[in-house]
Amino acid sequence: QVQLVESGGGLVQPGGSLRLSCAASGLSLDYYAIGWFRQAPGKQREGVSCISTSGRNTNYGDSVKGRFTISRDNAKNTAFLQMNSLEPEDTATYYCAAAIGPQCPDSSGDYMYVYWGQGTQVTVSS
């Protein structure tokens, strides 16, 4: 059974930080690029970040550049999203997903994400 499980979400004040984890079972993450996505009520799902299998290549959505950092530990079969300087606009359910192939899909390649977690809620509020 392939499973991705996100954790680390919660309530944080504006300007605060959270570190999300994405733990995989039933697959070895070193075969997959890993993406983080988020979706807020009434809004489209948004790509947040992606990291290649090696960890040498990363990308970020414009709204989170300079604030979020994606990383992975293939030995632990886990990926992470460090979120700093959080804003109320970051409030959303955050999902991790595994994409076929070693490199991050481009903006037209979301179909390459074949496994998805159930999400973890992040709420940024004072």
Coordinates of C-alpha atoms in Angstrom, one line a residue:
Q1 CA 0.0 0.0 0.0
V2 CA 1.5 3.3 -1.2
Q3 CA 1.0 6.0 1.4
L4 CA 2.2 9.6 1.8
V5 CA 1.4 11.1 5.2
E6 CA 1.9 14.8 5.9
S7 CA 2.4 16.1 9.4
G8 CA 3.5 19.2 11.2
G9 CA 0.6 21.5 10.4
G10 CA -1.2 23.6 13.0
L11 CA -2.0 27.1 14.2
V12 CA 0.8 29.7 14.0
Q13 CA 0.9 33.4 14.4
P14 CA 1.8 35.7 11.4
G15 CA 5.6 35.8 11.1
G16 CA 5.9 32.4 12.7
S17 CA 7.3 29.2 11.3
L18 CA 6.2 25.6 10.7
R19 CA 8.0 22.6 9.4
L20 CA 5.9 20.1 7.5
S21 CA 7.0 16.5 6.9
C22 CA 5.9 14.0 4.3
A23 CA 6.6 10.4 5.2
A24 CA 6.3 7.7 2.6
S25 CA 5.6 4.1 2.9
G26 CA 5.1 1.4 0.2
L27 CA 7.5 3.3 -2.1
S28 CA 11.0 4.6 -2.0
L29 CA 11.0 8.3 -2.4
D30 CA 14.4 8.3 -4.1
Y31 CA 12.6 7.3 -7.3
Y32 CA 10.3 10.3 -7.2
A33 CA 10.5 14.1 -7.4
I34 CA 8.4 15.5 -4.5
G35 CA 6.1 18.4 -4.7
W36 CA 4.2 20.4 -2.1
F37 CA 0.8 21.9 -3.0
R38 CA -1.8 23.8 -1.0
Q39 CA -5.5 24.6 -1.4
A40 CA -7.5 27.1 0.6
P41 CA -11.3 27.1 0.6
G42 CA -12.7 28.6 -2.5
K43 CA -9.4 28.7 -4.2
Q44 CA -7.6 26.6 -6.8
R45 CA -4.9 24.2 -5.8
E46 CA -1.6 25.9 -5.9
G47 CA 1.9 24.5 -6.5
V48 CA 4.1 25.5 -3.6
S49 CA 7.5 23.8 -4.2
C50 CA 9.2 20.8 -5.7
I51 CA 12.4 19.0 -5.2
S52 CA 14.2 16.6 -7.5
T53 CA 15.1 13.1 -6.5
S54 CA 18.7 14.1 -5.7
G55 CA 17.7 17.2 -3.9
R56 CA 20.0 19.3 -6.1
N57 CA 17.1 21.0 -8.0
T58 CA 14.2 22.9 -6.4
N59 CA 11.6 25.3 -7.4
Y60 CA 9.1 27.5 -5.6
G61 CA 5.9 29.3 -6.3
D62 CA 6.3 33.1 -6.6
S63 CA 4.2 33.7 -3.4
V64 CA 6.5 31.6 -1.2
K65 CA 10.0 32.3 -2.7
G66 CA 12.4 33.5 0.0
R67 CA 10.1 32.2 2.8
F68 CA 9.8 28.5 2.2
T69 CA 12.5 25.8 1.8
I70 CA 11.9 22.3 0.5
S71 CA 14.2 19.5 1.4
R72 CA 14.4 15.7 1.5
D73 CA 16.1 12.9 3.4
N74 CA 15.9 9.9 1.1
A75 CA 17.5 7.7 3.8
K76 CA 14.5 8.5 6.0
N77 CA 12.1 8.3 3.1
T78 CA 10.8 11.7 4.1
A79 CA 10.5 15.2 2.5
F80 CA 10.0 18.5 4.3
L81 CA 8.8 22.0 3.8
Q82 CA 10.2 24.6 6.1
M83 CA 7.8 27.6 6.2
N84 CA 9.1 30.9 7.6
S85 CA 7.6 34.3 7.8
L86 CA 4.1 32.9 7.5
E87 CA 1.3 35.1 6.4
P88 CA -2.5 34.7 6.8
E89 CA -2.6 34.1 3.0
D90 CA -0.6 30.9 3.6
T91 CA -3.6 29.4 5.4
A92 CA -4.5 26.2 3.5
T93 CA -4.4 22.5 3.5
Y94 CA -1.0 21.4 2.4
Y95 CA -0.4 18.2 0.4
C96 CA 2.7 16.4 -0.6
A97 CA 2.8 14.4 -3.8
A98 CA 5.3 12.1 -5.6
A99 CA 6.0 12.6 -9.3
I100 CA 7.2 10.1 -11.8
G101 CA 10.8 10.7 -12.8
P102 CA 13.8 12.3 -11.2
Q103 CA 13.1 15.9 -12.1
C104 CA 10.3 18.3 -11.1
P105 CA 7.5 18.5 -13.6
D106 CA 7.0 21.9 -15.3
S107 CA 3.8 23.9 -14.8
S108 CA 2.0 21.8 -17.5
G109 CA 3.1 18.5 -15.9
D110 CA 1.0 18.2 -12.8
Y111 CA -0.3 14.9 -14.1
M112 CA 3.1 13.5 -13.3
Y113 CA 2.2 13.5 -9.6
V114 CA 0.8 10.0 -9.2
Y115 CA 0.7 9.7 -5.4
W116 CA -0.8 12.2 -3.0
G117 CA -1.1 12.5 0.7
Q118 CA -4.2 13.4 2.6
G119 CA -3.0 16.8 3.6
T120 CA -2.3 18.7 6.8
Q121 CA -3.9 21.9 7.8
V122 CA -1.9 25.1 8.3
T123 CA -3.7 28.1 9.8
V124 CA -1.9 31.4 10.2
S125 CA -3.8 33.7 12.5
S126 CA -3.2 36.1 15.4

